CSV table of C-alpha atoms in Angstrom, one decimal:
chain,number,residue,atom,x,y,z
A,173,MET,CA,0.0,0.0,0.0
A,174,SER,CA,1.3,3.5,-0.9
A,175,GLU,CA,2.3,6.1,1.6
A,176,LYS,CA,-0.6,8.4,0.4
A,177,ASN,CA,-3.2,5.8,1.2
A,178,LEU,CA,-1.9,5.2,4.7
A,179,VAL,CA,-2.3,8.9,5.8
A,180,PRO,CA,-6.1,9.0,5.8
A,181,SER,CA,-6.3,5.6,7.5
A,182,ARG,CA,-4.0,6.8,10.3
A,183,LEU,CA,-5.8,10.0,10.7
A,184,LEU,CA,-9.1,8.2,11.0
A,185,PHE,CA,-7.7,5.8,13.6
A,186,TYR,CA,-6.4,8.8,15.7
A,187,LEU,CA,-9.7,10.5,15.5
A,188,ILE,CA,-11.7,7.4,16.6
A,189,THR,CA,-9.3,6.8,19.5
A,190,ILE,CA,-9.5,10.4,20.7
A,191,SER,CA,-13.3,10.4,20.4
A,192,MET,CA,-13.6,7.2,22.5
A,193,VAL,CA,-11.3,8.6,25.2
A,194,PHE,CA,-13.3,11.9,25.2
A,195,LEU,CA,-16.6,9.9,25.4
A,196,ILE,CA,-15.4,7.8,28.4
A,197,VAL,CA,-14.2,10.9,30.3
A,198,SER,CA,-17.4,12.8,29.6
A,199,SER,CA,-19.5,9.9,30.8
A,200,LEU,CA,-17.7,9.6,34.1
A,201,PHE,CA,-17.9,13.4,34.5
A,202,LEU,CA,-21.7,13.3,34.0
A,203,PHE,CA,-22.1,10.3,36.3
A,204,GLN,CA,-20.3,12.1,39.0
A,205,PHE,CA,-22.1,15.4,38.9
A,206,SER,CA,-25.5,14.7,37.4
A,207,ASP,CA,-28.6,14.8,39.7
A,208,LYS,CA,-30.0,11.8,37.7
A,209,ILE,CA,-28.0,8.7,38.3
A,210,PHE,CA,-28.6,5.7,35.9
A,211,ILE,CA,-26.0,3.4,37.5
A,212,PRO,CA,-26.3,2.2,41.1
A,213,GLY,CA,-24.0,4.1,43.5
A,214,SER,CA,-22.5,0.8,44.6
A,215,VAL,CA,-21.0,0.4,41.1
A,216,LEU,CA,-19.8,4.0,40.8
A,217,ASN,CA,-18.3,4.0,44.3
A,218,LEU,CA,-15.4,1.8,43.2
A,219,VAL,CA,-13.5,2.5,39.9
A,220,LEU,CA,-10.2,0.7,39.5
A,221,VAL,CA,-7.4,2.7,37.9
A,222,ASN,CA,-4.0,1.1,38.0
A,223,ASN,CA,-5.3,-1.2,40.7
A,224,THR,CA,-6.2,1.8,42.9
A,225,SER,CA,-9.7,2.3,44.2
A,226,ILE,CA,-11.1,5.8,43.7
A,227,PRO,CA,-14.3,6.7,45.5
A,228,PHE,CA,-16.8,8.8,43.5
A,229,LYS,CA,-19.6,10.9,45.1
A,230,THR,CA,-22.7,10.0,43.2
A,231,SER,CA,-25.1,12.7,44.4
A,232,VAL,CA,-26.4,14.4,47.5
A,233,ARG,CA,-29.1,11.7,47.7
A,234,ASP,CA,-26.7,8.9,48.1
A,235,GLU,CA,-24.7,10.6,51.0
A,236,GLN,CA,-25.4,9.5,54.6
A,237,ILE,CA,-28.5,11.1,56.1
A,238,LYS,CA,-27.9,12.7,59.5
A,239,PRO,CA,-29.6,10.9,62.4
A,240,TYR,CA,-32.9,12.2,63.8
A,241,GLN,CA,-32.6,15.3,66.0
A,242,ASN,CA,-35.3,16.1,68.6
A,243,SER,CA,-35.3,19.7,67.5
A,244,LYS,CA,-36.6,18.9,64.0
A,245,PRO,CA,-40.4,19.1,63.4
A,246,PHE,CA,-42.4,15.9,63.8
A,247,LYS,CA,-43.9,14.8,60.5
A,248,LYS,CA,-47.4,13.4,61.0
A,249,SER,CA,-48.9,10.9,58.7
A,250,GLY,CA,-51.3,8.0,58.5
A,251,ALA,CA,-50.1,4.5,58.3
A,252,LEU,CA,-48.8,3.2,61.6
A,253,GLY,CA,-47.2,6.5,62.5
A,254,TYR,CA,-44.1,8.2,60.9
A,255,GLU,CA,-40.8,9.6,62.0
A,256,GLU,CA,-38.9,11.6,59.5
A,257,GLY,CA,-41.1,10.3,56.7
A,258,LYS,CA,-40.5,6.6,57.5
A,259,THR,CA,-43.3,4.1,58.1
A,260,CYS,CA,-43.0,2.5,61.5
A,261,GLU,CA,-42.3,-1.0,60.4
A,262,PRO,CA,-40.3,-3.4,62.6
A,263,GLU,CA,-37.2,-3.1,60.5
A,264,ASN,CA,-37.2,0.7,61.0
A,265,SER,CA,-37.7,0.7,64.7
A,266,LEU,CA,-35.1,0.6,67.5
A,267,LEU,CA,-37.0,-1.9,69.5
A,268,ARG,CA,-39.4,-4.7,68.5
A,269,VAL,CA,-41.7,-5.5,71.4
A,270,TYR,CA,-44.0,-8.4,71.9
A,271,MET,CA,-46.8,-7.8,74.4
A,272,TYR,CA,-48.6,-10.5,76.2
A,273,GLU,CA,-52.4,-10.6,75.8
A,274,LEU,CA,-53.1,-10.5,79.5
A,275,PRO,CA,-56.8,-10.2,80.5
A,276,PRO,CA,-58.1,-6.7,81.2
A,277,GLU,CA,-58.1,-7.3,84.9
A,278,PHE,CA,-54.3,-6.8,84.8
A,279,HIS,CA,-54.4,-3.4,83.0
A,280,PHE,CA,-57.3,-1.4,81.7
A,281,GLY,CA,-59.8,-3.3,83.7
A,282,LEU,CA,-58.2,-1.7,86.8
A,283,LEU,CA,-59.5,1.6,85.4
A,284,GLY,CA,-63.0,0.3,85.2
A,285,TRP,CA,-62.9,-0.4,81.5
A,286,ARG,CA,-65.1,-3.3,80.2
A,287,GLY,CA,-64.6,-4.3,76.6
A,288,GLY,CA,-66.8,-6.4,74.4
A,289,GLU,CA,-66.7,-10.1,74.3
A,290,ASN,CA,-63.1,-11.4,73.7
A,291,GLN,CA,-61.9,-7.8,73.6
A,292,THR,CA,-58.5,-7.4,75.4
A,293,TRP,CA,-57.7,-3.8,74.6
A,294,PRO,CA,-59.6,-0.6,74.2
A,295,ASN,CA,-59.7,1.1,70.9
A,296,VAL,CA,-56.9,3.6,70.9
A,297,ASN,CA,-57.8,5.2,67.6
A,298,ASN,CA,-59.9,7.8,69.4
A,299,PRO,CA,-58.0,9.4,72.4
A,300,SER,CA,-61.3,10.8,73.8
A,301,LYS,CA,-62.6,7.2,74.4
A,302,ILE,CA,-59.5,5.8,76.0
A,303,PRO,CA,-60.0,5.0,79.8
A,304,GLN,CA,-58.4,7.8,81.8
A,305,TYR,CA,-55.8,7.2,84.5
A,306,PRO,CA,-56.7,8.4,88.0
A,307,GLY,CA,-55.5,11.9,88.9
A,308,GLY,CA,-53.7,13.3,91.9
A,309,LEU,CA,-50.7,11.4,93.3
A,310,ASN,CA,-51.7,8.3,91.3
A,311,LEU,CA,-50.5,10.0,88.1
A,312,GLN,CA,-46.9,10.3,89.1
A,313,HIS,CA,-46.4,6.5,88.7
A,314,SER,CA,-48.5,6.1,85.5
A,315,MET,CA,-45.6,5.0,83.2
A,316,GLU,CA,-47.2,1.6,82.7
A,317,TYR,CA,-50.3,3.2,81.2
A,318,TRP,CA,-48.4,5.4,78.8
A,319,LEU,CA,-46.1,2.7,77.6
A,320,THR,CA,-49.0,0.3,77.0
A,321,LEU,CA,-50.9,2.9,75.0
A,322,ASP,CA,-47.9,3.6,72.9
A,323,LEU,CA,-47.4,0.0,72.0
A,324,LEU,CA,-51.1,-0.4,71.1
A,325,SER,CA,-50.9,2.7,68.9
A,326,SER,CA,-47.9,1.4,67.0
A,327,ASN,CA,-50.2,-1.0,65.2
A,328,THR,CA,-52.9,1.6,64.7
A,329,ARG,CA,-53.4,3.6,61.6
A,330,ASN,CA,-53.8,7.4,61.7
A,331,ILE,CA,-51.7,7.7,64.9
A,332,ALA,CA,-48.6,9.7,64.4
A,333,ARG,CA,-45.8,8.7,66.8
A,334,PRO,CA,-42.0,8.0,66.8
A,335,CYS,CA,-40.6,4.8,65.5
A,336,SER,CA,-38.5,3.9,68.6
A,337,ALA,CA,-40.6,0.9,69.6
A,338,ILE,CA,-43.1,-1.1,67.6
A,339,ARG,CA,-45.3,-4.0,68.7
A,340,VAL,CA,-44.8,-7.3,66.9
A,341,LEU,CA,-47.3,-10.2,67.1
A,342,SER,CA,-44.7,-13.0,67.5
A,343,SER,CA,-42.3,-13.4,70.4
A,344,SER,CA,-39.8,-14.9,68.1
A,345,LEU,CA,-39.5,-11.5,66.3
A,346,ALA,CA,-39.1,-9.5,69.5
A,347,ASP,CA,-36.1,-7.8,71.2
A,348,ILE,CA,-38.0,-7.6,74.4
A,349,ILE,CA,-41.3,-9.0,75.8
A,350,PHE,CA,-43.5,-6.5,77.6
A,351,VAL,CA,-45.7,-7.5,80.5
A,352,PRO,CA,-48.8,-5.2,80.5
A,353,PHE,CA,-49.5,-5.2,84.3
A,354,PHE,CA,-50.5,-1.8,85.8
A,355,SER,CA,-48.6,-2.7,89.0
A,356,SER,CA,-48.5,0.9,90.5
A,357,LEU,CA,-52.2,1.4,90.0
A,358,SER,CA,-52.8,-2.1,91.4
A,359,TYR,CA,-50.9,-1.1,94.6
A,360,ASN,CA,-52.5,2.4,94.9
A,361,ARG,CA,-56.1,1.3,94.3
A,362,HIS,CA,-56.3,-2.4,95.2
A,363,SER,CA,-53.9,-3.2,98.0
A,364,LYS,CA,-56.4,-2.9,100.9
A,365,LEU,CA,-58.4,-5.9,102.2
A,366,HIS,CA,-62.2,-5.6,102.1
A,367,GLY,CA,-64.7,-7.5,104.2
A,368,LEU,CA,-63.6,-11.0,104.9
A,369,GLU,CA,-60.9,-11.1,102.2
A,370,LYS,CA,-57.6,-12.8,103.1
A,371,PHE,CA,-55.8,-11.5,100.1
A,372,SER,CA,-56.1,-8.2,98.3
A,373,VAL,CA,-56.8,-7.8,94.6
A,374,ASN,CA,-53.2,-6.6,94.3
A,375,GLN,CA,-51.8,-9.7,95.9
A,376,MET,CA,-54.0,-11.9,93.9
A,377,LEU,CA,-53.0,-10.3,90.6
A,378,GLN,CA,-49.3,-10.7,91.4
A,379,THR,CA,-49.7,-14.4,92.3
A,380,LYS,CA,-51.6,-15.0,89.0
A,381,LEU,CA,-49.0,-13.1,87.1
A,382,VAL,CA,-46.1,-15.2,88.5
A,383,GLU,CA,-48.0,-18.4,87.6
A,384,PHE,CA,-48.7,-17.1,84.1
A,385,LEU,CA,-45.1,-16.1,83.4
A,386,LYS,CA,-43.5,-19.1,84.9
A,387,GLY,CA,-45.6,-21.3,82.7
A,388,ARG,CA,-44.7,-19.5,79.4
A,389,ASN,CA,-42.0,-20.9,77.1
A,390,GLU,CA,-41.0,-17.3,76.4
A,391,TRP,CA,-40.1,-16.9,80.1
A,392,ARG,CA,-38.4,-20.3,80.5
A,393,ARG,CA,-36.3,-19.7,77.3
A,394,PHE,CA,-34.0,-17.1,79.0
A,395,GLY,CA,-35.2,-17.2,82.6
A,396,GLY,CA,-37.2,-14.0,82.0
A,397,LYS,CA,-34.1,-11.9,81.2
A,398,ASP,CA,-35.7,-10.6,78.0
A,399,HIS,CA,-39.0,-9.5,79.7
A,400,LEU,CA,-39.9,-6.0,80.7
A,401,ILE,CA,-42.0,-5.2,83.8
A,402,VAL,CA,-43.0,-1.7,84.9
A,403,ALA,CA,-43.0,-1.4,88.7
A,404,HIS,CA,-42.5,2.4,89.2
A,405,HIS,CA,-44.2,2.8,92.6
A,406,PRO,CA,-41.6,1.7,95.3
A,407,ASN,CA,-44.2,-0.6,96.9
A,408,SER,CA,-45.5,-2.2,93.7
A,409,MET,CA,-44.8,-5.9,92.9
A,410,LEU,CA,-43.9,-6.6,96.6
A,411,VAL,CA,-45.2,-10.1,96.4
A,412,ALA,CA,-43.7,-11.0,93.0
A,413,ARG,CA,-40.5,-9.0,92.7
A,414,ARG,CA,-38.2,-11.7,94.0
A,415,LYS,CA,-39.8,-14.4,91.8
A,416,LEU,CA,-39.7,-12.1,88.7
A,417,GLY,CA,-36.5,-10.1,89.5
A,418,SER,CA,-34.6,-11.5,86.5
A,419,ALA,CA,-36.7,-9.4,84.2
A,420,MET,CA,-35.7,-5.9,83.2
A,421,LEU,CA,-37.6,-3.5,85.5
A,422,VAL,CA,-38.8,0.1,84.9
A,423,LEU,CA,-38.4,1.8,88.3
A,424,ALA,CA,-38.4,5.2,90.0
A,425,ASP,CA,-35.2,4.3,92.0
A,426,PHE,CA,-33.5,1.3,93.7
A,427,GLY,CA,-34.3,2.5,97.2
A,428,ARG,CA,-36.4,-0.5,98.3
A,429,TYR,CA,-34.8,-3.2,96.2
A,430,PRO,CA,-31.8,-5.5,97.0
A,431,VAL,CA,-29.1,-5.1,94.4
A,432,GLU,CA,-29.5,-8.7,93.2
A,433,ILE,CA,-33.1,-7.8,92.2
A,434,ALA,CA,-32.7,-4.3,90.8
A,435,ASN,CA,-29.5,-2.5,89.6
A,436,VAL,CA,-28.3,0.0,87.1
A,437,GLN,CA,-26.8,-2.7,84.8
A,438,LYS,CA,-30.1,-4.3,83.8
A,439,ASP,CA,-32.9,-2.0,84.8
A,440,VAL,CA,-34.2,1.4,83.6
A,441,ILE,CA,-35.0,4.5,85.7
A,442,ALA,CA,-38.0,6.4,84.4
A,443,PRO,CA,-39.1,9.9,85.4
A,444,TYR,CA,-42.1,10.5,87.5
A,445,LYS,CA,-45.0,12.2,85.7
A,446,HIS,CA,-44.8,15.7,87.1
A,447,LEU,CA,-48.0,17.1,88.6
A,448,VAL,CA,-47.6,20.9,88.1
A,449,LYS,CA,-48.3,22.4,84.8
A,450,THR,CA,-45.4,22.8,82.4
A,451,VAL,CA,-44.3,26.5,82.1
A,452,ALA,CA,-44.3,27.5,78.4
A,453,THR,CA,-40.8,28.5,77.2
A,454,ASN,CA,-41.9,32.0,76.2
A,455,LYS,CA,-43.5,32.6,79.6
A,456,SER,CA,-40.7,31.3,81.8
A,457,ALA,CA,-39.6,34.0,84.2
A,458,PRO,CA,-35.9,34.9,84.0
A,459,PHE,CA,-33.5,35.6,86.9
A,460,GLU,CA,-35.0,38.9,87.8
A,461,GLY,CA,-38.6,37.6,87.6
A,462,ARG,CA,-38.0,35.0,90.3
A,463,PRO,CA,-37.9,36.7,93.7
A,464,ILE,CA,-37.7,33.5,95.8
A,465,LEU,CA,-34.1,32.1,96.1
A,466,VAL,CA,-35.0,28.6,97.3
A,467,TYR,CA,-38.3,26.8,97.3
A,468,PHE,CA,-39.6,23.7,99.0
A,469,GLN,CA,-43.1,22.7,99.8
A,470,GLY,CA,-44.0,19.1,100.9
A,471,ALA,CA,-43.8,16.6,103.6
A,472,ILE,CA,-41.1,17.6,106.1
A,473,TYR,CA,-41.0,14.7,108.6
A,474,ARG,CA,-39.9,11.6,106.8
A,475,LYS,CA,-38.2,8.4,107.8
A,476,ASP,CA,-35.0,6.7,106.7
A,477,GLY,CA,-32.8,9.0,104.5
A,478,GLY,CA,-35.6,11.6,104.5
A,479,ALA,CA,-34.8,12.7,108.0
A,480,ILE,CA,-32.6,15.4,106.5
A,481,ARG,CA,-35.7,17.3,105.4
A,482,GLN,CA,-36.4,18.1,109.1
A,483,GLU,CA,-32.8,19.3,109.7
A,484,LEU,CA,-32.9,21.6,106.6
A,485,TYR,CA,-36.3,22.9,107.6
A,486,TYR,CA,-34.9,24.3,110.9
A,487,LEU,CA,-31.9,25.7,109.1
A,488,LEU,CA,-33.8,27.5,106.4
A,489,LYS,CA,-37.3,28.3,107.5
A,490,ASP,CA,-36.6,31.8,108.9
A,491,GLU,CA,-34.5,33.1,105.9
A,492,LYS,CA,-36.2,36.0,104.2
A,493,ASP,CA,-35.8,34.8,100.6
A,494,VAL,CA,-36.5,31.1,101.3
A,495,HIS,CA,-39.9,29.3,101.0
A,496,PHE,CA,-39.7,26.1,103.1
A,497,THR,CA,-43.2,24.9,104.3
A,498,PHE,CA,-45.3,21.8,104.7
A,499,GLY,CA,-47.7,21.1,101.8
A,500,THR,CA,-49.9,18.4,100.3
A,501,VAL,CA,-51.9,17.9,97.1
A,502,GLN,CA,-55.0,18.9,99.1
A,503,SER,CA,-56.6,22.4,99.0
A,504,ASN,CA,-55.2,23.4,95.7
A,505,GLY,CA,-51.7,22.4,96.8
A,506,ILE,CA,-50.4,21.4,93.3
A,507,ASN,CA,-51.4,24.7,91.8
A,508,GLN,CA,-49.8,26.6,94.7
A,509,ALA,CA,-46.6,24.6,94.3
A,510,GLY,CA,-46.5,25.2,90.6
A,511,LYS,CA,-46.8,29.0,91.0
A,512,GLY,CA,-44.2,29.0,93.8
A,513,MET,CA,-41.6,27.0,91.7
A,514,ALA,CA,-42.2,29.2,88.7
A,515,SER,CA,-41.3,32.2,90.9
A,516,SER,CA,-38.1,30.6,92.4
A,517,LYS,CA,-34.6,30.5,91.2
A,518,PHE,CA,-33.8,27.1,92.9
A,519,CYS,CA,-36.0,24.3,94.0
A,520,LEU,CA,-35.0,21.7,96.6
A,521,ASN,CA,-35.2,18.0,95.8
A,522,ILE,CA,-34.4,16.3,99.1
A,523,ALA,CA,-34.4,12.6,99.8
A,524,GLY,CA,-37.6,11.4,101.4
A,525,ASP,CA,-38.7,7.8,102.2
A,526,THR,CA,-36.9,6.9,99.0
A,527,PRO,CA,-34.0,8.6,97.2
A,528,SER,CA,-36.2,10.1,94.5
A,529,SER,CA,-39.5,12.0,94.4
A,530,ASN,CA,-41.8,13.7,91.9
A,531,ARG,CA,-40.5,17.1,93.1
A,532,LEU,CA,-37.5,17.0,90.8
A,533,PHE,CA,-39.7,16.7,87.8
A,534,ASP,CA,-42.1,19.4,89.0
A,535,ALA,CA,-39.0,21.7,89.3
A,536,ILE,CA,-37.9,20.8,85.7
A,537,ALA,CA,-41.4,21.6,84.4
A,538,SER,CA,-41.2,24.9,86.2
A,539,HIS,CA,-37.7,25.8,84.9
A,540,CYS,CA,-36.6,26.1,88.5
A,541,VAL,CA,-33.0,24.9,88.8
A,542,PRO,CA,-33.2,21.7,90.9
A,543,ILE,CA,-30.9,21.4,94.0
A,544,ILE,CA,-30.5,17.6,94.4
A,545,ILE,CA,-29.7,16.6,98.0
A,546,SER,CA,-30.0,12.8,97.8
A,547,ASP,CA,-26.8,10.9,97.8
A,548,ASN,CA,-28.3,7.6,96.5
A,549,ILE,CA,-30.5,9.0,93.8
A,550,GLU,CA,-30.6,7.4,90.3
A,551,LEU,CA,-31.6,9.7,87.5
A,552,PRO,CA,-33.5,8.9,84.2
A,553,PHE,CA,-31.5,8.9,81.0
A,554,GLU,CA,-28.3,9.9,82.7
A,555,ASP,CA,-26.3,8.0,80.0
A,556,VAL,CA,-27.4,10.6,77.5
A,557,LEU,CA,-28.2,13.7,79.7
A,558,ASP,CA,-25.7,15.5,81.8
A,559,TYR,CA,-27.7,16.7,84.8
A,560,SER,CA,-24.9,18.9,86.0
A,561,GLU,CA,-25.8,21.3,83.1
A,562,PHE,CA,-29.2,22.1,84.7
A,563,CYS,CA,-29.0,20.8,88.3
A,564,VAL,CA,-26.9,21.5,91.4
A,565,PHE,CA,-25.8,18.5,93.4
A,566,VAL,CA,-25.1,18.8,97.1
A,567,HIS,CA,-24.0,16.0,99.5
A,568,ALA,CA,-26.4,15.6,102.4
A,569,SER,CA,-23.5,15.9,104.9
A,570,ASP,CA,-22.6,19.4,103.4
A,571,ALA,CA,-26.2,20.6,103.1
A,572,ILE,CA,-26.9,20.4,106.8
A,573,LYS,CA,-23.8,22.5,107.7
A,574,LYS,CA,-25.0,25.9,108.9
A,575,GLY,CA,-24.8,28.5,106.1
A,576,PHE,CA,-23.3,26.1,103.6
A,577,LEU,CA,-26.3,25.7,101.3
A,578,LEU,CA,-27.3,29.4,101.2
A,579,ASN,CA,-23.7,30.6,100.6
A,580,LEU,CA,-23.4,28.1,97.7
A,581,LEU,CA,-26.6,29.2,96.0
A,582,ARG,CA,-26.1,33.0,96.6
A,583,GLY,CA,-22.6,32.5,95.0
A,584,ILE,CA,-24.1,31.3,91.7
A,585,THR,CA,-24.0,34.2,89.3
A,586,ARG,CA,-26.8,35.4,87.2
A,587,LYS,CA,-24.9,34.3,84.1
A,588,LYS,CA,-24.4,30.8,85.4
A,589,TRP,CA,-28.0,30.5,86.6
A,590,THR,CA,-29.3,31.7,83.2
A,591,ARG,CA,-27.2,29.1,81.4
A,592,MET,CA,-28.8,26.4,83.5
A,593,TRP,CA,-32.3,27.9,83.0
A,594,GLU,CA,-31.8,27.9,79.2
A,595,ARG,CA,-30.8,24.3,79.3
A,596,LEU,CA,-33.8,23.4,81.4
A,597,LYS,CA,-36.1,24.8,78.8
A,598,GLN,CA,-34.4,22.7,76.2
A,599,ILE,CA,-34.7,19.4,78.1
A,600,THR,CA,-38.1,19.7,79.6
A,601,GLN,CA,-39.7,17.8,76.7
A,602,HIS,CA,-37.8,14.7,77.8
A,603,PHE,CA,-40.0,14.5,80.9
A,604,GLU,CA,-43.4,14.9,79.3
A,605,TYR,CA,-45.8,12.0,79.2
A,606,GLN,CA,-48.5,12.2,76.6
A,607,TYR,CA,-50.6,10.3,74.1
A,608,PRO,CA,-49.8,10.0,71.3
A,609,SER,CA,-46.2,10.1,72.2
A,610,GLN,CA,-43.9,12.5,70.4
A,611,PRO,CA,-40.2,12.4,69.4
A,612,GLY,CA,-38.0,13.0,72.5
A,613,ASP,CA,-40.8,12.9,75.1
A,614,ALA,CA,-40.7,10.7,78.2
A,615,VAL,CA,-42.2,7.6,76.5
A,616,ASP,CA,-39.9,7.9,73.5
A,617,MET,CA,-36.9,8.3,75.9
A,618,ILE,CA,-37.9,5.3,77.9
A,619,TRP,CA,-38.1,3.1,74.9
A,620,LYS,CA,-34.6,4.3,73.8
A,621,ALA,CA,-33.2,3.6,77.3
A,622,ILE,CA,-34.6,0.1,77.1
A,623,SER,CA,-33.1,-0.5,73.7
A,624,ARG,CA,-29.7,0.5,75.1
A,625,LYS,CA,-30.1,-2.2,77.8
A,626,VAL,CA,-31.2,-5.0,75.3
A,627,SER,CA,-27.8,-5.6,73.7
A,628,PRO,CA,-25.9,-6.5,76.9
A,629,ILE,CA,-28.8,-8.9,77.8
A,630,GLN,CA,-28.6,-10.6,74.4
A,631,PHE,CA,-24.8,-10.7,74.7
A,632,ASN,CA,-24.9,-12.5,78.0
A,633,VAL,CA,-27.6,-14.9,76.8
A,634,HIS,CA,-25.7,-15.8,73.7
A,635,ARG,CA,-22.5,-16.5,75.6
A,636,LYS,CA,-24.4,-18.9,77.9
A,637,ASN,CA,-25.8,-20.6,74.9
A,638,ARG,CA,-22.4,-21.6,73.4
A,639,TYR,CA,-22.4,-25.2,74.6
A,640,TYR,CA,-26.2,-25.6,75.0
A,641,ARG,CA,-27.4,-28.9,73.5
A,642,SER,CA,-31.1,-29.0,72.7
């Protein structure tokens, strides 16, 4: 072939080669920056060039979405509740919960509810028709009620709620098994003997509950370690607690429990339901709008660790900017306490018959900086909340020294107090019980606390199963 004929052929070859290279580079460029991706991100994420992996960003949509933040608005929707636009399906939830179908006498029947034939649960679709929990001091231990309602609503359409926990209908699919016994209500309302009764309704229900659980394969499988029992009132479950103590318990504190039954490793501390009204953030009085330095109103003469209340009363009662008086829920006492706390810079939370009391959560709802004088107190959600940001802790032995407490509080500057007050307004939502539950409220926080306890339980169970022979 002549030299003249080779020139066009070579030129054509070079043009084709350059065009192909340009086409490949352009395609990669378009795949990287286009909003419309036609090849899965998993393919584009790894391109081998000279045996070196080069990551490519496909688009904003393929990048990791930030985890849910409580400050974001809650998106309401219809099917089974939504959080951040996700349907509350078991695979999307933090915690899959199986709930026993206990007869109503263990739960809503204690509220006087009577369903139809073969009806175990009330219809939770209409909040106005749900049996109401008794008011007054009963309410402070009502966690059992709110958690049960929340589980029922997780399978109910048109109820918008977080996806932290969802009820599953098979125990084999569950992370935890919930026992729907209103133990605090049972103690408060049904622990007295009537007429010729030898056993109270409360004792009878606990005995029947032990018999029921001990007979279940679910309990025998892990010795009850994957079961959840709410026993928030310190005197609830007195008959059954030793027999069922292997379960995870939801408690107010560990004051009346031996360590082998209740401890911080396996159990969850839940906040009391506060009794005073929550102060709206935009109506919360600042430093200058709170003329009372220290506030306490409640029972003064207590037993056990609560004897310190009497000592503090005699130290503080005559101070001009201190309100320290006896008070009860009677005669409009709750409203008076709410107004007093909302007008005070600091509110005393002193150990009583047990290390904890509802007073701490009344103070939080009032944006009154809590002064915690209870050396053995356990606090809800302390693995995710730093209470030192909005509370002041004082050892009991220091608090009863003459002048110590007032000198400490008067030494807290306006700037420091305001910082704690601002933090109180941010975290108040974590101590609100409501139905339906909302992201970051007390019910949601309890489920999340339970989920953080589940992994260690499963770890220990799996280790013990290493050499098990069926």
